[in-house]
Amino acid sequence: MTDVAAILNAHPRTLPGIDEDALVIAVTECLNCAQSCTSCADACIADPSAAHLGRSAGMALNCADMATSAVRVLSRPTAYDRAVTEAVLRALIENCRAGYEEHRKHAPANEASVICAEACRKCGQACRHLLGSLG
């Protein structure tokens, strides 16, 4: 059991109508996406020959921030509001889609972009599944 699952299961309240397994997977993928996107943006900035990756770096940082925000919202069952949860998930899904497409453009020549694109894809997929499981 991961710490994500353990802490969500230890909470005295649960998110009503939400598949707990889908929630754990979504939170885990959001955390992975946030870390991958942050590192990818830093790699883009650090590469002196990669000035063309400015847009990718910005998109990665946006995705990292949104994924972190989603984790925070999804980790607070006491403050659960279905409309807010749906809006956060939809926004992140769209950001992950855009980030995936942007990073795939640079993937053949940039390993960080390959990793980041995959993290965005998996995060978007997990969030779509969670969104679909809302009661």
mmCIF file with all atom_site columns, N, CA, C and O in Angstrom, residues 36-84:
data_model
loop_
_atom_site.group_PDB
_atom_site.id
_atom_site.type_symbol
_atom_site.label_atom_id
_atom_site.label_alt_id
_atom_site.label_comp_id
_atom_site.label_asym_id
_atom_site.label_entity_id
_atom_site.label_seq_id
_atom_site.pdbx_PDB_ins_code
_atom_site.Cartn_x
_atom_site.Cartn_y
_atom_site.Cartn_z
_atom_site.occupancy
_atom_site.B_iso_or_equiv
_atom_site.pdbx_formal_charge
_atom_site.auth_seq_id
_atom_site.auth_comp_id
_atom_site.auth_asym_id
_atom_site.auth_atom_id
_atom_site.pdbx_PDB_model_num
ATOM 1   N N  . SER A 1 36 ? 7.298   15.173 -12.648 1.00 0.00 ? 36 SER A N  1
ATOM 2   C CA . SER A 1 36 ? 7.878   15.019 -13.985 1.00 0.00 ? 36 SER A CA 1
ATOM 3   C C  . SER A 1 36 ? 7.868   16.333 -14.750 1.00 0.00 ? 36 SER A C  1
ATOM 4   O O  . SER A 1 36 ? 8.858   16.691 -15.404 1.00 0.00 ? 36 SER A O  1
ATOM 5   N N  . CYS A 1 37 ? 6.755   17.044 -14.681 1.00 0.00 ? 37 CYS A N  1
ATOM 6   C CA . CYS A 1 37 ? 6.642   18.317 -15.401 1.00 0.00 ? 37 CYS A CA 1
ATOM 7   C C  . CYS A 1 37 ? 7.589   19.368 -14.835 1.00 0.00 ? 37 CYS A C  1
ATOM 8   O O  . CYS A 1 37 ? 8.196   20.137 -15.591 1.00 0.00 ? 37 CYS A O  1
ATOM 9   N N  . THR A 1 38 ? 7.735   19.400 -13.516 1.00 0.00 ? 38 THR A N  1
ATOM 10  C CA . THR A 1 38 ? 8.660   20.358 -12.901 1.00 0.00 ? 38 THR A CA 1
ATOM 11  C C  . THR A 1 38 ? 10.088  20.066 -13.343 1.00 0.00 ? 38 THR A C  1
ATOM 12  O O  . THR A 1 38 ? 10.831  20.982 -13.739 1.00 0.00 ? 38 THR A O  1
ATOM 13  N N  . SER A 1 39 ? 10.475  18.812 -13.310 1.00 0.00 ? 39 SER A N  1
ATOM 14  C CA . SER A 1 39 ? 11.837  18.435 -13.725 1.00 0.00 ? 39 SER A CA 1
ATOM 15  C C  . SER A 1 39 ? 12.056  18.664 -15.215 1.00 0.00 ? 39 SER A C  1
ATOM 16  O O  . SER A 1 39 ? 13.137  19.094 -15.626 1.00 0.00 ? 39 SER A O  1
ATOM 17  N N  . CYS A 1 40 ? 11.039  18.395 -16.015 1.00 0.00 ? 40 CYS A N  1
ATOM 18  C CA . CYS A 1 40 ? 11.149  18.615 -17.453 1.00 0.00 ? 40 CYS A CA 1
ATOM 19  C C  . CYS A 1 40 ? 11.354  20.101 -17.757 1.00 0.00 ? 40 CYS A C  1
ATOM 20  O O  . CYS A 1 40 ? 12.210  20.466 -18.558 1.00 0.00 ? 40 CYS A O  1
ATOM 21  N N  . ALA A 1 41 ? 10.556  20.939 -17.100 1.00 0.00 ? 41 ALA A N  1
ATOM 22  C CA . ALA A 1 41 ? 10.713  22.384 -17.312 1.00 0.00 ? 41 ALA A CA 1
ATOM 23  C C  . ALA A 1 41 ? 12.113  22.832 -16.940 1.00 0.00 ? 41 ALA A C  1
ATOM 24  O O  . ALA A 1 41 ? 12.746  23.619 -17.661 1.00 0.00 ? 41 ALA A O  1
ATOM 25  N N  . ASP A 1 42 ? 12.637  22.321 -15.841 1.00 0.00 ? 42 ASP A N  1
ATOM 26  C CA . ASP A 1 42 ? 13.978  22.690 -15.415 1.00 0.00 ? 42 ASP A CA 1
ATOM 27  C C  . ASP A 1 42 ? 15.017  22.199 -16.412 1.00 0.00 ? 42 ASP A C  1
ATOM 28  O O  . ASP A 1 42 ? 15.968  22.914 -16.726 1.00 0.00 ? 42 ASP A O  1
ATOM 29  N N  . ALA A 1 43 ? 14.811  20.997 -16.954 1.00 0.00 ? 43 ALA A N  1
ATOM 30  C CA . ALA A 1 43 ? 15.736  20.473 -17.961 1.00 0.00 ? 43 ALA A CA 1
ATOM 31  C C  . ALA A 1 43 ? 15.711  21.328 -19.224 1.00 0.00 ? 43 ALA A C  1
ATOM 32  O O  . ALA A 1 43 ? 16.752  21.590 -19.834 1.00 0.00 ? 43 ALA A O  1
ATOM 33  N N  . CYS A 1 44 ? 14.516  21.774 -19.602 1.00 0.00 ? 44 CYS A N  1
ATOM 34  C CA . CYS A 1 44 ? 14.396  22.646 -20.785 1.00 0.00 ? 44 CYS A CA 1
ATOM 35  C C  . CYS A 1 44 ? 15.140  23.957 -20.569 1.00 0.00 ? 44 CYS A C  1
ATOM 36  O O  . CYS A 1 44 ? 15.841  24.451 -21.457 1.00 0.00 ? 44 CYS A O  1
ATOM 37  N N  . ILE A 1 45 ? 15.004  24.511 -19.381 1.00 0.00 ? 45 ILE A N  1
ATOM 38  C CA . ILE A 1 45 ? 15.646  25.789 -19.057 1.00 0.00 ? 45 ILE A CA 1
ATOM 39  C C  . ILE A 1 45 ? 17.162  25.630 -18.975 1.00 0.00 ? 45 ILE A C  1
ATOM 40  O O  . ILE A 1 45 ? 17.910  26.513 -19.379 1.00 0.00 ? 45 ILE A O  1
ATOM 41  N N  . ALA A 1 46 ? 17.616  24.486 -18.468 1.00 0.00 ? 46 ALA A N  1
ATOM 42  C CA . ALA A 1 46 ? 19.051  24.267 -18.259 1.00 0.00 ? 46 ALA A CA 1
ATOM 43  C C  . ALA A 1 46 ? 19.819  23.992 -19.544 1.00 0.00 ? 46 ALA A C  1
ATOM 44  O O  . ALA A 1 46 ? 21.036  24.180 -19.581 1.00 0.00 ? 46 ALA A O  1
ATOM 45  N N  . ASP A 1 47 ? 19.135  23.573 -20.589 1.00 0.00 ? 47 ASP A N  1
ATOM 46  C CA . ASP A 1 47 ? 19.808  23.221 -21.842 1.00 0.00 ? 47 ASP A CA 1
ATOM 47  C C  . ASP A 1 47 ? 20.055  24.484 -22.656 1.00 0.00 ? 47 ASP A C  1
ATOM 48  O O  . ASP A 1 47 ? 19.111  25.083 -23.189 1.00 0.00 ? 47 ASP A O  1
ATOM 49  N N  . PRO A 1 48 ? 21.315  24.916 -22.795 1.00 0.00 ? 48 PRO A N  1
ATOM 50  C CA . PRO A 1 48 ? 21.603  26.157 -23.508 1.00 0.00 ? 48 PRO A CA 1
ATOM 51  C C  . PRO A 1 48 ? 21.235  26.106 -24.995 1.00 0.00 ? 48 PRO A C  1
ATOM 52  O O  . PRO A 1 48 ? 21.033  27.140 -25.620 1.00 0.00 ? 48 PRO A O  1
ATOM 53  N N  . SER A 1 49 ? 21.113  24.918 -25.545 1.00 0.00 ? 49 SER A N  1
ATOM 54  C CA . SER A 1 49 ? 20.769  24.801 -26.961 1.00 0.00 ? 49 SER A CA 1
ATOM 55  C C  . SER A 1 49 ? 19.264  24.591 -27.177 1.00 0.00 ? 49 SER A C  1
ATOM 56  O O  . SER A 1 49 ? 18.838  24.290 -28.283 1.00 0.00 ? 49 SER A O  1
ATOM 57  N N  . ALA A 1 50 ? 18.484  24.763 -26.124 1.00 0.00 ? 50 ALA A N  1
ATOM 58  C CA . ALA A 1 50 ? 17.066  24.438 -26.218 1.00 0.00 ? 50 ALA A CA 1
ATOM 59  C C  . ALA A 1 50 ? 16.154  25.649 -26.021 1.00 0.00 ? 50 ALA A C  1
ATOM 60  O O  . ALA A 1 50 ? 15.101  25.552 -25.414 1.00 0.00 ? 50 ALA A O  1
ATOM 61  N N  . ALA A 1 51 ? 16.553  26.767 -26.572 1.00 0.00 ? 51 ALA A N  1
ATOM 62  C CA . ALA A 1 51 ? 15.719  27.970 -26.456 1.00 0.00 ? 51 ALA A CA 1
ATOM 63  C C  . ALA A 1 51 ? 14.334  27.741 -27.067 1.00 0.00 ? 51 ALA A C  1
ATOM 64  O O  . ALA A 1 51 ? 13.357  28.344 -26.639 1.00 0.00 ? 51 ALA A O  1
ATOM 65  N N  . HIS A 1 52 ? 14.252  26.860 -28.037 1.00 0.00 ? 52 HIS A N  1
ATOM 66  C CA . HIS A 1 52 ? 12.977  26.558 -28.697 1.00 0.00 ? 52 HIS A CA 1
ATOM 67  C C  . HIS A 1 52 ? 12.000  25.816 -27.776 1.00 0.00 ? 52 HIS A C  1
ATOM 68  O O  . HIS A 1 52 ? 10.836  25.612 -28.125 1.00 0.00 ? 52 HIS A O  1
ATOM 69  N N  . LEU A 1 53 ? 12.463  25.426 -26.582 1.00 0.00 ? 53 LEU A N  1
ATOM 70  C CA . LEU A 1 53 ? 11.612  24.682 -25.658 1.00 0.00 ? 53 LEU A CA 1
ATOM 71  C C  . LEU A 1 53 ? 10.929  25.587 -24.618 1.00 0.00 ? 53 LEU A C  1
ATOM 72  O O  . LEU A 1 53 ? 10.343  25.090 -23.659 1.00 0.00 ? 53 LEU A O  1
ATOM 73  N N  . GLY A 1 54 ? 10.980  26.883 -24.832 1.00 0.00 ? 54 GLY A N  1
ATOM 74  C CA . GLY A 1 54 ? 10.365  27.818 -23.882 1.00 0.00 ? 54 GLY A CA 1
ATOM 75  C C  . GLY A 1 54 ? 8.883   27.559 -23.678 1.00 0.00 ? 54 GLY A C  1
ATOM 76  O O  . GLY A 1 54 ? 8.385   27.551 -22.548 1.00 0.00 ? 54 GLY A O  1
ATOM 77  N N  . ARG A 1 55 ? 8.158   27.342 -24.760 1.00 0.00 ? 55 ARG A N  1
ATOM 78  C CA . ARG A 1 55 ? 6.719   27.062 -24.654 1.00 0.00 ? 55 ARG A CA 1
ATOM 79  C C  . ARG A 1 55 ? 6.488   25.759 -23.894 1.00 0.00 ? 55 ARG A C  1
ATOM 80  O O  . ARG A 1 55 ? 5.607   25.673 -23.043 1.00 0.00 ? 55 ARG A O  1
ATOM 81  N N  . SER A 1 56 ? 7.274   24.747 -24.181 1.00 0.00 ? 56 SER A N  1
ATOM 82  C CA . SER A 1 56 ? 7.151   23.465 -23.491 1.00 0.00 ? 56 SER A CA 1
ATOM 83  C C  . SER A 1 56 ? 7.407   23.623 -21.994 1.00 0.00 ? 56 SER A C  1
ATOM 84  O O  . SER A 1 56 ? 6.694   23.038 -21.173 1.00 0.00 ? 56 SER A O  1
ATOM 85  N N  . ALA A 1 57 ? 8.418   24.395 -21.647 1.00 0.00 ? 57 ALA A N  1
ATOM 86  C CA . ALA A 1 57 ? 8.727   24.614 -20.230 1.00 0.00 ? 57 ALA A CA 1
ATOM 87  C C  . ALA A 1 57 ? 7.560   25.294 -19.527 1.00 0.00 ? 57 ALA A C  1
ATOM 88  O O  . ALA A 1 57 ? 7.164   24.898 -18.430 1.00 0.00 ? 57 ALA A O  1
ATOM 89  N N  . GLY A 1 58 ? 7.002   26.309 -20.158 1.00 0.00 ? 58 GLY A N  1
ATOM 90  C CA . GLY A 1 58 ? 5.859   27.007 -19.564 1.00 0.00 ? 58 GLY A CA 1
ATOM 91  C C  . GLY A 1 58 ? 4.653   26.103 -19.406 1.00 0.00 ? 58 GLY A C  1
ATOM 92  O O  . GLY A 1 58 ? 3.972   26.114 -18.374 1.00 0.00 ? 58 GLY A O  1
ATOM 93  N N  . MET A 1 59 ? 4.382   25.299 -20.428 1.00 0.00 ? 59 MET A N  1
ATOM 94  C CA . MET A 1 59 ? 3.251   24.377 -20.345 1.00 0.00 ? 59 MET A CA 1
ATOM 95  C C  . MET A 1 59 ? 3.478   23.323 -19.263 1.00 0.00 ? 59 MET A C  1
ATOM 96  O O  . MET A 1 59 ? 2.544   22.941 -18.544 1.00 0.00 ? 59 MET A O  1
ATOM 97  N N  . ALA A 1 60 ? 4.706   22.859 -19.138 1.00 0.00 ? 60 ALA A N  1
ATOM 98  C CA . ALA A 1 60 ? 5.017   21.864 -18.106 1.00 0.00 ? 60 ALA A CA 1
ATOM 99  C C  . ALA A 1 60 ? 4.806   22.448 -16.714 1.00 0.00 ? 60 ALA A C  1
ATOM 100 O O  . ALA A 1 60 ? 4.247   21.790 -15.834 1.00 0.00 ? 60 ALA A O  1
ATOM 101 N N  . LEU A 1 61 ? 5.218   23.689 -16.516 1.00 0.00 ? 61 LEU A N  1
ATOM 102 C CA . LEU A 1 61 ? 5.028   24.318 -15.204 1.00 0.00 ? 61 LEU A CA 1
ATOM 103 C C  . LEU A 1 61 ? 3.546   24.535 -14.906 1.00 0.00 ? 61 LEU A C  1
ATOM 104 O O  . LEU A 1 61 ? 3.099   24.345 -13.762 1.00 0.00 ? 61 LEU A O  1
ATOM 105 N N  . ASN A 1 62 ? 2.778   24.912 -15.921 1.00 0.00 ? 62 ASN A N  1
ATOM 106 C CA . ASN A 1 62 ? 1.328   25.040 -15.721 1.00 0.00 ? 62 ASN A CA 1
ATOM 107 C C  . ASN A 1 62 ? 0.725   23.701 -15.317 1.00 0.00 ? 62 ASN A C  1
ATOM 108 O O  . ASN A 1 62 ? -0.114  23.627 -14.403 1.00 0.00 ? 62 ASN A O  1
ATOM 109 N N  . CYS A 1 63 ? 1.122   22.655 -15.987 1.00 0.00 ? 63 CYS A N  1
ATOM 110 C CA . CYS A 1 63 ? 0.590   21.323 -15.697 1.00 0.00 ? 63 CYS A CA 1
ATOM 111 C C  . CYS A 1 63 ? 0.994   20.887 -14.285 1.00 0.00 ? 63 CYS A C  1
ATOM 112 O O  . CYS A 1 63 ? 0.184   20.330 -13.547 1.00 0.00 ? 63 CYS A O  1
ATOM 113 N N  . ALA A 1 64 ? 2.241   21.147 -13.910 1.00 0.00 ? 64 ALA A N  1
ATOM 114 C CA . ALA A 1 64 ? 2.703   20.794 -12.564 1.00 0.00 ? 64 ALA A CA 1
ATOM 115 C C  . ALA A 1 64 ? 1.874   21.509 -11.506 1.00 0.00 ? 64 ALA A C  1
ATOM 116 O O  . ALA A 1 64 ? 1.459   20.900 -10.513 1.00 0.00 ? 64 ALA A O  1
ATOM 117 N N  . ASP A 1 65 ? 1.633   22.794 -11.719 1.00 0.00 ? 65 ASP A N  1
ATOM 118 C CA . ASP A 1 65 ? 0.836   23.561 -10.749 1.00 0.00 ? 65 ASP A CA 1
ATOM 119 C C  . ASP A 1 65 ? -0.600  23.047 -10.672 1.00 0.00 ? 65 ASP A C  1
ATOM 120 O O  . ASP A 1 65 ? -1.170  22.915 -9.584  1.00 0.00 ? 65 ASP A O  1
ATOM 121 N N  . MET A 1 66 ? -1.188  22.745 -11.810 1.00 0.00 ? 66 MET A N  1
ATOM 122 C CA . MET A 1 66 ? -2.562  22.248 -11.824 1.00 0.00 ? 66 MET A CA 1
ATOM 123 C C  . MET A 1 66 ? -2.651  20.861 -11.204 1.00 0.00 ? 66 MET A C  1
ATOM 124 O O  . MET A 1 66 ? -3.612  20.559 -10.483 1.00 0.00 ? 66 MET A O  1
ATOM 125 N N  . ALA A 1 67 ? -1.687  20.010 -11.467 1.00 0.00 ? 67 ALA A N  1
ATOM 126 C CA . ALA A 1 67 ? -1.694  18.668 -10.883 1.00 0.00 ? 67 ALA A CA 1
ATOM 127 C C  . ALA A 1 67 ? -1.562  18.747 -9.365  1.00 0.00 ? 67 ALA A C  1
ATOM 128 O O  . ALA A 1 67 ? -2.240  18.021 -8.634  1.00 0.00 ? 67 ALA A O  1
ATOM 129 N N  . THR A 1 68 ? -0.706  19.632 -8.894  1.00 0.00 ? 68 THR A N  1
ATOM 130 C CA . THR A 1 68 ? -0.550  19.820 -7.446  1.00 0.00 ? 68 THR A CA 1
ATOM 131 C C  . THR A 1 68 ? -1.846  20.333 -6.830  1.00 0.00 ? 68 THR A C  1
ATOM 132 O O  . THR A 1 68 ? -2.261  19.859 -5.763  1.00 0.00 ? 68 THR A O  1
ATOM 133 N N  . SER A 1 69 ? -2.491  21.270 -7.495  1.00 0.00 ? 69 SER A N  1
ATOM 134 C CA . SER A 1 69 ? -3.776  21.774 -6.997  1.00 0.00 ? 69 SER A CA 1
ATOM 135 C C  . SER A 1 69 ? -4.824  20.668 -6.955  1.00 0.00 ? 69 SER A C  1
ATOM 136 O O  . SER A 1 69 ? -5.596  20.571 -5.996  1.00 0.00 ? 69 SER A O  1
ATOM 137 N N  . ALA A 1 70 ? -4.841  19.833 -7.986  1.00 0.00 ? 70 ALA A N  1
ATOM 138 C CA . ALA A 1 70 ? -5.800  18.722 -8.015  1.00 0.00 ? 70 ALA A CA 1
ATOM 139 C C  . ALA A 1 70 ? -5.551  17.773 -6.848  1.00 0.00 ? 70 ALA A C  1
ATOM 140 O O  . ALA A 1 70 ? -6.503  17.326 -6.192  1.00 0.00 ? 70 ALA A O  1
ATOM 141 N N  . VAL A 1 71 ? -4.297  17.460 -6.562  1.00 0.00 ? 71 VAL A N  1
ATOM 142 C CA . VAL A 1 71 ? -3.975  16.591 -5.425  1.00 0.00 ? 71 VAL A CA 1
ATOM 143 C C  . VAL A 1 71 ? -4.522  17.187 -4.140  1.00 0.00 ? 71 VAL A C  1
ATOM 144 O O  . VAL A 1 71 ? -5.130  16.489 -3.324  1.00 0.00 ? 71 VAL A O  1
ATOM 145 N N  . ARG A 1 72 ? -4.354  18.469 -3.979  1.00 0.00 ? 72 ARG A N  1
ATOM 146 C CA . ARG A 1 72 ? -4.815  19.123 -2.747  1.00 0.00 ? 72 ARG A CA 1
ATOM 147 C C  . ARG A 1 72 ? -6.334  19.057 -2.629  1.00 0.00 ? 72 ARG A C  1
ATOM 148 O O  . ARG A 1 72 ? -6.872  18.766 -1.560  1.00 0.00 ? 72 ARG A O  1
ATOM 149 N N  . VAL A 1 73 ? -7.044  19.312 -3.719  1.00 0.00 ? 73 VAL A N  1
ATOM 150 C CA . VAL A 1 73 ? -8.508  19.252 -3.706  1.00 0.00 ? 73 VAL A CA 1
ATOM 151 C C  . VAL A 1 73 ? -8.979  17.818 -3.441  1.00 0.00 ? 73 VAL A C  1
ATOM 152 O O  . VAL A 1 73 ? -9.881  17.594 -2.626  1.00 0.00 ? 73 VAL A O  1
ATOM 153 N N  . LEU A 1 74 ? -8.375  16.859 -4.123  1.00 0.00 ? 74 LEU A N  1
ATOM 154 C CA . LEU A 1 74 ? -8.789  15.464 -3.999  1.00 0.00 ? 74 LEU A CA 1
ATOM 155 C C  . LEU A 1 74 ? -8.435  14.852 -2.646  1.00 0.00 ? 74 LEU A C  1
ATOM 156 O O  . LEU A 1 74 ? -9.008  13.840 -2.253  1.00 0.00 ? 74 LEU A O  1
ATOM 157 N N  . SER A 1 75 ? -7.521  15.465 -1.928  1.00 0.00 ? 75 SER A N  1
ATOM 158 C CA . SER A 1 75 ? -7.075  14.929 -0.644  1.00 0.00 ? 75 SER A CA 1
ATOM 159 C C  . SER A 1 75 ? -7.834  15.508 0.545   1.00 0.00 ? 75 SER A C  1
ATOM 160 O O  . SER A 1 75 ? -7.482  15.217 1.688   1.00 0.00 ? 75 SER A O  1
ATOM 161 N N  . ARG A 1 76 ? -8.871  16.296 0.289   1.00 0.00 ? 76 ARG A N  1
ATOM 162 C CA . ARG A 1 76 ? -9.618  16.931 1.375   1.00 0.00 ? 76 ARG A CA 1
ATOM 163 C C  . ARG A 1 76 ? -11.098 16.548 1.329   1.00 0.00 ? 76 ARG A C  1
ATOM 164 O O  . ARG A 1 76 ? -11.938 17.346 0.907   1.00 0.00 ? 76 ARG A O  1
ATOM 165 N N  . PRO A 1 77 ? -11.454 15.366 1.768   1.00 0.00 ? 77 PRO A N  1
ATOM 166 C CA . PRO A 1 77 ? -12.862 14.973 1.715   1.00 0.00 ? 77 PRO A CA 1
ATOM 167 C C  . PRO A 1 77 ? -13.783 15.844 2.569   1.00 0.00 ? 77 PRO A C  1
ATOM 168 O O  . PRO A 1 77 ? -14.963 15.968 2.268   1.00 0.00 ? 77 PRO A O  1
ATOM 169 N N  . THR A 1 78 ? -13.263 16.449 3.608   1.00 0.00 ? 78 THR A N  1
ATOM 170 C CA . THR A 1 78 ? -14.102 17.288 4.466   1.00 0.00 ? 78 THR A CA 1
ATOM 171 C C  . THR A 1 78 ? -14.650 18.476 3.687   1.00 0.00 ? 78 THR A C  1
ATOM 172 O O  . THR A 1 78 ? -15.773 18.924 3.927   1.00 0.00 ? 78 THR A O  1
ATOM 173 N N  . ALA A 1 79 ? -13.879 18.988 2.743   1.00 0.00 ? 79 ALA A N  1
ATOM 174 C CA . ALA A 1 79 ? -14.289 20.157 1.963   1.00 0.00 ? 79 ALA A CA 1
ATOM 175 C C  . ALA A 1 79 ? -14.834 19.775 0.589   1.00 0.00 ? 79 ALA A C  1
ATOM 176 O O  . ALA A 1 79 ? -14.903 20.610 -0.311  1.00 0.00 ? 79 ALA A O  1
ATOM 177 N N  . TYR A 1 80 ? -15.247 18.516 0.412   1.00 0.00 ? 80 TYR A N  1
ATOM 178 C CA . TYR A 1 80 ? -15.668 18.033 -0.903  1.00 0.00 ? 80 TYR A CA 1
ATOM 179 C C  . TYR A 1 80 ? -16.836 18.835 -1.468  1.00 0.00 ? 80 TYR A C  1
ATOM 180 O O  . TYR A 1 80 ? -17.833 19.071 -0.802  1.00 0.00 ? 80 TYR A O  1
ATOM 181 N N  . ASP A 1 81 ? -16.659 19.241 -2.698  1.00 0.00 ? 81 ASP A N  1
ATOM 182 C CA . ASP A 1 81 ? -17.710 19.901 -3.471  1.00 0.00 ? 81 ASP A CA 1
ATOM 183 C C  . ASP A 1 81 ? -17.612 19.295 -4.870  1.00 0.00 ? 81 ASP A C  1
ATOM 184 O O  . ASP A 1 81 ? -16.612 19.476 -5.568  1.00 0.00 ? 81 ASP A O  1
ATOM 185 N N  . ARG A 1 82 ? -18.639 18.579 -5.247  1.00 0.00 ? 82 ARG A N  1
ATOM 186 C CA . ARG A 1 82 ? -18.597 17.849 -6.520  1.00 0.00 ? 82 ARG A CA 1
ATOM 187 C C  . ARG A 1 82 ? -18.321 18.773 -7.698  1.00 0.00 ? 82 ARG A C  1
ATOM 188 O O  . ARG A 1 82 ? -17.515 18.454 -8.580  1.00 0.00 ? 82 ARG A O  1
ATOM 189 N N  . ALA A 1 83 ? -18.974 19.925 -7.749  1.00 0.00 ? 83 ALA A N  1
ATOM 190 C CA . ALA A 1 83 ? -18.784 20.845 -8.879  1.00 0.00 ? 83 ALA A CA 1
ATOM 191 C C  . ALA A 1 83 ? -17.336 21.317 -8.963  1.00 0.00 ? 83 ALA A C  1
ATOM 192 O O  . ALA A 1 83 ? -16.765 21.395 -10.058 1.00 0.00 ? 83 ALA A O  1
ATOM 193 N N  . VAL A 1 84 ? -16.743 21.619 -7.825  1.00 0.00 ? 84 VAL A N  1
ATOM 194 C CA . VAL A 1 84 ? -15.342 22.060 -7.811  1.00 0.00 ? 84 VAL A CA 1
ATOM 195 C C  . VAL A 1 84 ? -14.433 20.912 -8.236  1.00 0.00 ? 84 VAL A C  1
ATOM 196 O O  . VAL A 1 84 ? -13.512 21.099 -9.047  1.00 0.00 ? 84 VAL A O  1
#
